[in-house]
Amino acid sequence: MDTSSTSVLLATTDDTLLDDLLRLAAAASITPVVERDLLGLRRNWHTSALVVVGEDLIEPLARTQPVRRSGVVVAGFADGDDVYRCAFDIGAESVFRLPDRESALGDKLADALDGGVRTALTLAFVGGCGGAGATTLASAVAVLGNRRGYRTMLIDGDPLGGGIELALGIEHDVGDRWPKLLNAAGRVSAAALRSALPSVDGLAVLSWDRSDVTVLPPETMSSVLGAAQRSSDLVVVDLPRRADPAVEEGFVRAAATLLVVPCDVRSVAAANRLVGPLRAVAGDLRVVARESRTTGLSATDVATHLSLPLATKLSFERDLPAAMDQGRFDPHPRGPLARAATNLLNLFTLPTR
């Protein structure tokens, strides 16, 4: 039996409840991850086979509209309609009222390690400095995931960036952009969102228009990402380096965050200032080292200096910038960009089709 620390997550602010949950976990020979606040719970929402949410956290969790996934239960001492309503809102499978249902919860913990999590894989990309190539790599991952047959959505979360749709050549295509969704709140229809967006060969793309809108309410980001995750196998989000509540929402909802950093001293120094803030909101932070055409640091050096695991390295692709300027984004299957994107897709488990 796999008893790795990422198999079961216990989340509660109630010390008495936590003591009981830890006792039941120990009886099942499980060493769980313990989170004592909402942010920690959300950061680890995707990575555990079983999530046990304390009754004290289900109402604030329900307000964030977490993406639905299997393997979520609620535990606590109270009983009543409010507990069951909130449990329903977060997609919980069961409510275990203690001490009456201790035995049943113990069985659930013991069985948890035999199962797995099936949900949309969400990857966030951010540049360690200006011009790092995060948008290009995010686009490549989305395009290749779509070509593999996964239902994919590419989301441009950076209003001040160059615009993903320009690179894809769909800036004049009919469809909704972020400003049209500013009033989105609550549960957004996943099917309606996907059908409203412009697409490239089936790849749905959410980007920006040329309006003055540069800030998103966090509620909008939460609702739209939730709908994207419910309607997709793969969600790729390109996010800016600046910190605001909507951007943080993107990092929190991602299963992994890829920090793209050129292999030179100045870029690594700039990226190093981002690592601390990113660790606070990103559950799985890794670095993609973009190799220079001239002599510089190695990919291993970059990962070592940032104290981050190296996800993959990315080499320069000579003809790509000119092609993107012409609205033709078609990475050569054997080129360095396609290889890096393929490596990233192979690193993570996509939902079984």
Short mmCIF file of N, CA and C in Angstrom, two decimals, residues 73-192:
data_model
loop_
_atom_site.label_atom_id
_atom_site.label_comp_id
_atom_site.label_asym_id
_atom_site.label_seq_id
_atom_site.Cartn_x
_atom_site.Cartn_y
_atom_site.Cartn_z
N VAL A 73 -14.92 14.16 1.27
CA VAL A 73 -15.90 13.89 2.32
C VAL A 73 -15.80 14.98 3.37
N VAL A 74 -16.86 15.09 4.17
CA VAL A 74 -16.93 16.08 5.25
C VAL A 74 -16.99 15.33 6.58
N ALA A 75 -16.27 15.86 7.58
CA ALA A 75 -16.30 15.26 8.91
C ALA A 75 -16.50 16.35 9.96
N GLY A 76 -17.20 16.00 11.03
CA GLY A 76 -17.41 16.97 12.10
C GLY A 76 -18.34 16.42 13.16
N PHE A 77 -18.70 17.30 14.08
CA PHE A 77 -19.54 16.89 15.20
C PHE A 77 -20.97 17.37 15.07
N ALA A 78 -21.19 18.38 14.23
CA ALA A 78 -22.53 18.97 14.13
C ALA A 78 -23.38 18.19 13.14
N ASP A 79 -24.67 18.45 13.22
CA ASP A 79 -25.61 17.83 12.31
C ASP A 79 -26.65 18.88 11.97
N GLY A 80 -27.13 18.89 10.75
CA GLY A 80 -28.13 19.87 10.38
C GLY A 80 -28.12 20.16 8.90
N ASP A 81 -29.14 20.90 8.47
CA ASP A 81 -29.31 21.17 7.04
C ASP A 81 -28.15 21.97 6.46
N ASP A 82 -27.59 22.92 7.25
CA ASP A 82 -26.51 23.76 6.73
C ASP A 82 -25.28 22.93 6.37
N VAL A 83 -24.97 21.94 7.19
CA VAL A 83 -23.81 21.09 6.92
C VAL A 83 -24.01 20.33 5.62
N TYR A 84 -25.18 19.75 5.43
CA TYR A 84 -25.43 18.96 4.24
C TYR A 84 -25.54 19.84 2.99
N ARG A 85 -26.07 21.05 3.15
CA ARG A 85 -26.17 21.96 2.01
C ARG A 85 -24.78 22.34 1.51
N CYS A 86 -23.89 22.71 2.45
CA CYS A 86 -22.54 23.09 2.06
C CYS A 86 -21.76 21.89 1.52
N ALA A 87 -22.00 20.70 2.11
CA ALA A 87 -21.34 19.50 1.61
C ALA A 87 -21.75 19.23 0.17
N PHE A 88 -23.02 19.43 -0.12
CA PHE A 88 -23.50 19.26 -1.49
C PHE A 88 -22.84 20.28 -2.42
N ASP A 89 -22.68 21.52 -1.95
CA ASP A 89 -22.11 22.59 -2.77
C ASP A 89 -20.66 22.32 -3.16
N ILE A 90 -19.89 21.62 -2.33
CA ILE A 90 -18.50 21.33 -2.67
C ILE A 90 -18.34 19.96 -3.34
N GLY A 91 -19.45 19.28 -3.56
CA GLY A 91 -19.39 18.00 -4.23
C GLY A 91 -18.95 16.85 -3.35
N ALA A 92 -19.15 16.97 -2.03
CA ALA A 92 -18.74 15.90 -1.11
C ALA A 92 -19.59 14.65 -1.33
N GLU A 93 -18.97 13.51 -1.20
CA GLU A 93 -19.67 12.24 -1.38
C GLU A 93 -20.44 11.82 -0.13
N SER A 94 -19.91 12.19 1.04
CA SER A 94 -20.51 11.75 2.30
C SER A 94 -20.23 12.77 3.39
N VAL A 95 -21.07 12.74 4.42
CA VAL A 95 -20.84 13.51 5.64
C VAL A 95 -20.73 12.52 6.79
N PHE A 96 -19.60 12.58 7.51
CA PHE A 96 -19.37 11.67 8.63
C PHE A 96 -19.49 12.45 9.93
N ARG A 97 -20.56 12.18 10.68
CA ARG A 97 -20.76 12.84 11.97
C ARG A 97 -20.10 11.98 13.05
N LEU A 98 -19.17 12.61 13.77
CA LEU A 98 -18.42 11.90 14.81
C LEU A 98 -19.07 12.16 16.17
N PRO A 99 -19.01 11.19 17.08
CA PRO A 99 -18.30 9.90 16.98
C PRO A 99 -19.12 8.78 16.36
N ASP A 100 -20.39 9.05 16.01
CA ASP A 100 -21.29 7.98 15.56
C ASP A 100 -20.75 7.22 14.35
N ARG A 101 -20.10 7.94 13.41
CA ARG A 101 -19.68 7.31 12.16
C ARG A 101 -18.15 7.19 12.06
N GLU A 102 -17.51 7.09 13.20
CA GLU A 102 -16.05 6.93 13.20
C GLU A 102 -15.61 5.69 12.44
N SER A 103 -16.29 4.59 12.64
CA SER A 103 -15.91 3.34 11.99
C SER A 103 -16.01 3.47 10.47
N ALA A 104 -17.08 4.10 10.00
CA ALA A 104 -17.27 4.26 8.56
C ALA A 104 -16.19 5.17 7.96
N LEU A 105 -15.83 6.24 8.69
CA LEU A 105 -14.79 7.13 8.20
C LEU A 105 -13.43 6.43 8.20
N GLY A 106 -13.19 5.60 9.23
CA GLY A 106 -11.96 4.83 9.25
C GLY A 106 -11.85 3.91 8.04
N ASP A 107 -12.96 3.28 7.66
CA ASP A 107 -12.96 2.43 6.46
C ASP A 107 -12.69 3.25 5.21
N LYS A 108 -13.26 4.45 5.16
CA LYS A 108 -13.05 5.32 4.00
C LYS A 108 -11.57 5.71 3.87
N LEU A 109 -10.95 6.01 4.99
CA LEU A 109 -9.52 6.34 4.98
C LEU A 109 -8.69 5.15 4.51
N ALA A 110 -9.03 3.98 4.99
CA ALA A 110 -8.27 2.79 4.63
C ALA A 110 -8.40 2.46 3.15
N ASP A 111 -9.58 2.74 2.58
CA ASP A 111 -9.83 2.44 1.17
C ASP A 111 -9.30 3.52 0.22
N ALA A 112 -8.98 4.69 0.74
CA ALA A 112 -8.67 5.84 -0.10
C ALA A 112 -7.48 5.61 -1.01
N LEU A 113 -6.48 4.90 -0.51
CA LEU A 113 -5.24 4.76 -1.26
C LEU A 113 -5.37 3.84 -2.46
N ASP A 114 -6.51 3.17 -2.57
CA ASP A 114 -6.71 2.30 -3.74
C ASP A 114 -7.27 3.06 -4.92
N GLY A 115 -7.75 4.27 -4.68
CA GLY A 115 -8.40 5.03 -5.74
C GLY A 115 -7.51 6.11 -6.28
N GLY A 116 -8.09 7.02 -7.05
CA GLY A 116 -7.34 8.12 -7.63
C GLY A 116 -8.24 9.29 -7.93
N VAL A 117 -7.65 10.40 -8.32
CA VAL A 117 -8.37 11.62 -8.61
C VAL A 117 -8.54 11.76 -10.13
N ARG A 118 -9.75 12.00 -10.56
CA ARG A 118 -10.01 12.25 -11.98
C ARG A 118 -10.63 13.63 -12.12
N THR A 119 -9.87 14.56 -12.65
CA THR A 119 -10.35 15.92 -12.84
C THR A 119 -9.52 16.57 -13.94
N ALA A 120 -9.96 17.73 -14.42
CA ALA A 120 -9.20 18.43 -15.45
C ALA A 120 -7.81 18.78 -14.92
N LEU A 121 -6.79 18.53 -15.73
CA LEU A 121 -5.44 18.95 -15.39
C LEU A 121 -5.32 20.43 -15.73
N THR A 122 -4.93 21.24 -14.75
CA THR A 122 -4.77 22.68 -14.96
C THR A 122 -3.32 23.06 -14.73
N LEU A 123 -2.69 23.64 -15.76
CA LEU A 123 -1.29 24.06 -15.69
C LEU A 123 -1.22 25.57 -15.85
N ALA A 124 -0.52 26.23 -14.92
CA ALA A 124 -0.31 27.68 -14.99
C ALA A 124 1.12 27.95 -15.44
N PHE A 125 1.28 28.95 -16.30
CA PHE A 125 2.59 29.35 -16.79
C PHE A 125 2.83 30.82 -16.45
N VAL A 126 4.04 31.13 -16.01
CA VAL A 126 4.40 32.51 -15.68
C VAL A 126 5.88 32.72 -16.02
N GLY A 127 6.19 33.88 -16.55
CA GLY A 127 7.58 34.19 -16.89
C GLY A 127 8.35 34.68 -15.69
N GLY A 128 9.58 34.23 -15.56
CA GLY A 128 10.42 34.71 -14.46
C GLY A 128 10.90 36.13 -14.68
N CYS A 129 10.79 36.63 -15.91
CA CYS A 129 11.16 37.99 -16.27
C CYS A 129 10.43 38.33 -17.55
N GLY A 130 10.49 39.57 -17.99
CA GLY A 130 9.86 39.95 -19.23
C GLY A 130 10.47 39.23 -20.42
N GLY A 131 9.64 38.77 -21.34
CA GLY A 131 10.14 38.10 -22.53
C GLY A 131 10.70 36.72 -22.30
N ALA A 132 10.28 36.06 -21.22
CA ALA A 132 10.84 34.74 -20.90
C ALA A 132 10.34 33.66 -21.85
N GLY A 133 9.18 33.86 -22.46
CA GLY A 133 8.64 32.85 -23.36
C GLY A 133 7.55 31.99 -22.75
N ALA A 134 6.97 32.44 -21.62
CA ALA A 134 5.94 31.65 -20.96
C ALA A 134 4.69 31.53 -21.83
N THR A 135 4.29 32.63 -22.48
CA THR A 135 3.10 32.61 -23.32
C THR A 135 3.27 31.64 -24.48
N THR A 136 4.44 31.66 -25.10
CA THR A 136 4.72 30.76 -26.22
C THR A 136 4.65 29.31 -25.78
N LEU A 137 5.26 29.00 -24.65
CA LEU A 137 5.26 27.62 -24.17
C LEU A 137 3.86 27.19 -23.75
N ALA A 138 3.11 28.07 -23.09
CA ALA A 138 1.73 27.74 -22.71
C ALA A 138 0.91 27.43 -23.95
N SER A 139 1.07 28.23 -24.99
CA SER A 139 0.33 28.00 -26.23
C SER A 139 0.69 26.65 -26.84
N ALA A 140 1.98 26.32 -26.81
CA ALA A 140 2.43 25.05 -27.39
C ALA A 140 1.86 23.87 -26.63
N VAL A 141 1.84 23.95 -25.31
CA VAL A 141 1.28 22.86 -24.50
C VAL A 141 -0.20 22.67 -24.82
N ALA A 142 -0.93 23.79 -24.93
CA ALA A 142 -2.35 23.70 -25.25
C ALA A 142 -2.58 23.12 -26.64
N VAL A 143 -1.82 23.59 -27.62
CA VAL A 143 -1.98 23.11 -29.00
C VAL A 143 -1.67 21.62 -29.08
N LEU A 144 -0.59 21.18 -28.45
CA LEU A 144 -0.23 19.77 -28.51
C LEU A 144 -1.21 18.90 -27.73
N GLY A 145 -1.69 19.41 -26.58
CA GLY A 145 -2.70 18.66 -25.84
C GLY A 145 -3.96 18.48 -26.66
N ASN A 146 -4.35 19.53 -27.36
CA ASN A 146 -5.53 19.46 -28.23
C ASN A 146 -5.32 18.46 -29.36
N ARG A 147 -4.10 18.46 -29.94
CA ARG A 147 -3.81 17.51 -31.01
C ARG A 147 -3.83 16.06 -30.53
N ARG A 148 -3.54 15.86 -29.26
CA ARG A 148 -3.59 14.50 -28.71
C ARG A 148 -5.03 14.03 -28.49
N GLY A 149 -5.98 14.91 -28.68
CA GLY A 149 -7.38 14.53 -28.51
C GLY A 149 -7.97 14.91 -27.19
N TYR A 150 -7.22 15.65 -26.35
CA TYR A 150 -7.77 16.11 -25.08
C TYR A 150 -8.60 17.38 -25.29
N ARG A 151 -9.69 17.45 -24.60
CA ARG A 151 -10.55 18.64 -24.65
C ARG A 151 -9.83 19.75 -23.89
N THR A 152 -9.35 20.74 -24.61
CA THR A 152 -8.39 21.69 -24.05
C THR A 152 -8.92 23.11 -24.13
N MET A 153 -8.58 23.92 -23.11
CA MET A 153 -8.89 25.35 -23.13
C MET A 153 -7.63 26.11 -22.75
N LEU A 154 -7.31 27.14 -23.53
CA LEU A 154 -6.16 28.00 -23.30
C LEU A 154 -6.66 29.36 -22.83
N ILE A 155 -6.20 29.80 -21.65
CA ILE A 155 -6.69 31.02 -21.04
C ILE A 155 -5.56 32.02 -20.85
N ASP A 156 -5.73 33.20 -21.42
CA ASP A 156 -4.76 34.29 -21.28
C ASP A 156 -5.17 35.12 -20.07
N GLY A 157 -4.42 34.97 -18.98
CA GLY A 157 -4.73 35.71 -17.76
C GLY A 157 -3.95 37.00 -17.60
N ASP A 158 -3.25 37.42 -18.66
CA ASP A 158 -2.41 38.61 -18.57
C ASP A 158 -2.92 39.69 -19.53
N PRO A 159 -3.67 40.67 -19.03
CA PRO A 159 -4.23 41.70 -19.91
C PRO A 159 -3.19 42.61 -20.53
N LEU A 160 -2.00 42.64 -19.94
CA LEU A 160 -0.94 43.52 -20.45
C LEU A 160 0.08 42.77 -21.29
N GLY A 161 -0.19 41.52 -21.57
CA GLY A 161 0.71 40.75 -22.41
C GLY A 161 0.46 41.01 -23.88
N GLY A 162 1.18 40.29 -24.72
CA GLY A 162 1.06 40.49 -26.16
C GLY A 162 -0.22 39.96 -26.75
N GLY A 163 -0.88 39.05 -26.03
CA GLY A 163 -2.13 38.49 -26.54
C GLY A 163 -1.92 37.15 -27.21
N ILE A 164 -2.44 36.11 -26.59
CA ILE A 164 -2.31 34.77 -27.14
C ILE A 164 -3.01 34.67 -28.49
N GLU A 165 -4.15 35.33 -28.62
CA GLU A 165 -4.91 35.17 -29.86
C GLU A 165 -4.18 35.78 -31.07
N LEU A 166 -3.30 36.76 -30.84
CA LEU A 166 -2.51 37.30 -31.95
C LEU A 166 -1.57 36.24 -32.50
N ALA A 167 -0.92 35.52 -31.59
CA ALA A 167 -0.01 34.46 -32.02
C ALA A 167 -0.75 33.34 -32.75
N LEU A 168 -1.98 33.07 -32.32
CA LEU A 168 -2.76 32.00 -32.92
C LEU A 168 -3.51 32.45 -34.17
N GLY A 169 -3.49 33.76 -34.44
CA GLY A 169 -4.12 34.27 -35.64
C GLY A 169 -5.63 34.32 -35.58
N ILE A 170 -6.21 34.50 -34.37
CA ILE A 170 -7.67 34.51 -34.25
C ILE A 170 -8.18 35.82 -33.67
N GLU A 171 -7.37 36.89 -33.76
CA GLU A 171 -7.77 38.15 -33.12
C GLU A 171 -9.04 38.73 -33.74
N HIS A 172 -9.37 38.35 -34.97
CA HIS A 172 -10.58 38.87 -35.62
C HIS A 172 -11.73 37.87 -35.60
N ASP A 173 -11.53 36.72 -34.99
CA ASP A 173 -12.58 35.70 -34.96
C ASP A 173 -13.69 36.10 -33.99
N VAL A 174 -14.88 35.68 -34.30
CA VAL A 174 -16.04 35.98 -33.45
C VAL A 174 -15.96 35.13 -32.18
N GLY A 175 -16.33 35.74 -31.06
CA GLY A 175 -16.36 35.01 -29.79
C GLY A 175 -16.13 35.94 -28.63
N ASP A 176 -16.43 35.47 -27.43
CA ASP A 176 -16.29 36.30 -26.23
C ASP A 176 -14.83 36.41 -25.80
N ARG A 177 -14.50 37.57 -25.23
CA ARG A 177 -13.22 37.81 -24.59
C ARG A 177 -13.46 38.15 -23.13
N TRP A 178 -12.39 38.31 -22.35
CA TRP A 178 -12.53 38.57 -20.92
C TRP A 178 -13.48 39.73 -20.58
N PRO A 179 -13.39 40.89 -21.24
CA PRO A 179 -14.27 41.99 -20.85
C PRO A 179 -15.76 41.64 -20.91
N LYS A 180 -16.15 40.72 -21.80
CA LYS A 180 -17.54 40.30 -21.89
C LYS A 180 -17.96 39.48 -20.67
N LEU A 181 -16.97 38.95 -19.94
CA LEU A 181 -17.26 38.06 -18.81
C LEU A 181 -17.06 38.74 -17.46
N LEU A 182 -16.86 40.04 -17.44
CA LEU A 182 -16.52 40.73 -16.19
C LEU A 182 -17.57 40.55 -15.10
N ASN A 183 -18.81 40.38 -15.48
CA ASN A 183 -19.87 40.23 -14.49
C ASN A 183 -20.14 38.78 -14.11
N ALA A 184 -19.31 37.89 -14.62
CA ALA A 184 -19.50 36.48 -14.29
C ALA A 184 -19.25 36.24 -12.81
N ALA A 185 -20.15 35.56 -12.18
CA ALA A 185 -20.03 35.21 -10.77
C ALA A 185 -20.92 34.00 -10.53
N GLY A 186 -20.69 33.35 -9.42
CA GLY A 186 -21.46 32.14 -9.16
C GLY A 186 -21.03 31.03 -10.10
N ARG A 187 -21.91 30.12 -10.37
CA ARG A 187 -21.59 28.97 -11.20
C ARG A 187 -21.86 29.29 -12.68
N VAL A 188 -20.80 29.42 -13.46
CA VAL A 188 -20.90 29.69 -14.88
C VAL A 188 -21.11 28.37 -15.62
N SER A 189 -21.99 28.37 -16.60
CA SER A 189 -22.24 27.17 -17.39
C SER A 189 -20.99 26.80 -18.18
N ALA A 190 -20.49 25.60 -17.94
CA ALA A 190 -19.27 25.15 -18.63
C ALA A 190 -19.51 25.04 -20.14
N ALA A 191 -20.64 24.48 -20.52
CA ALA A 191 -20.94 24.31 -21.95
C ALA A 191 -21.12 25.66 -22.63
N ALA A 192 -21.79 26.59 -21.93
CA ALA A 192 -22.01 27.91 -22.52
C ALA A 192 -20.69 28.66 -22.69
#
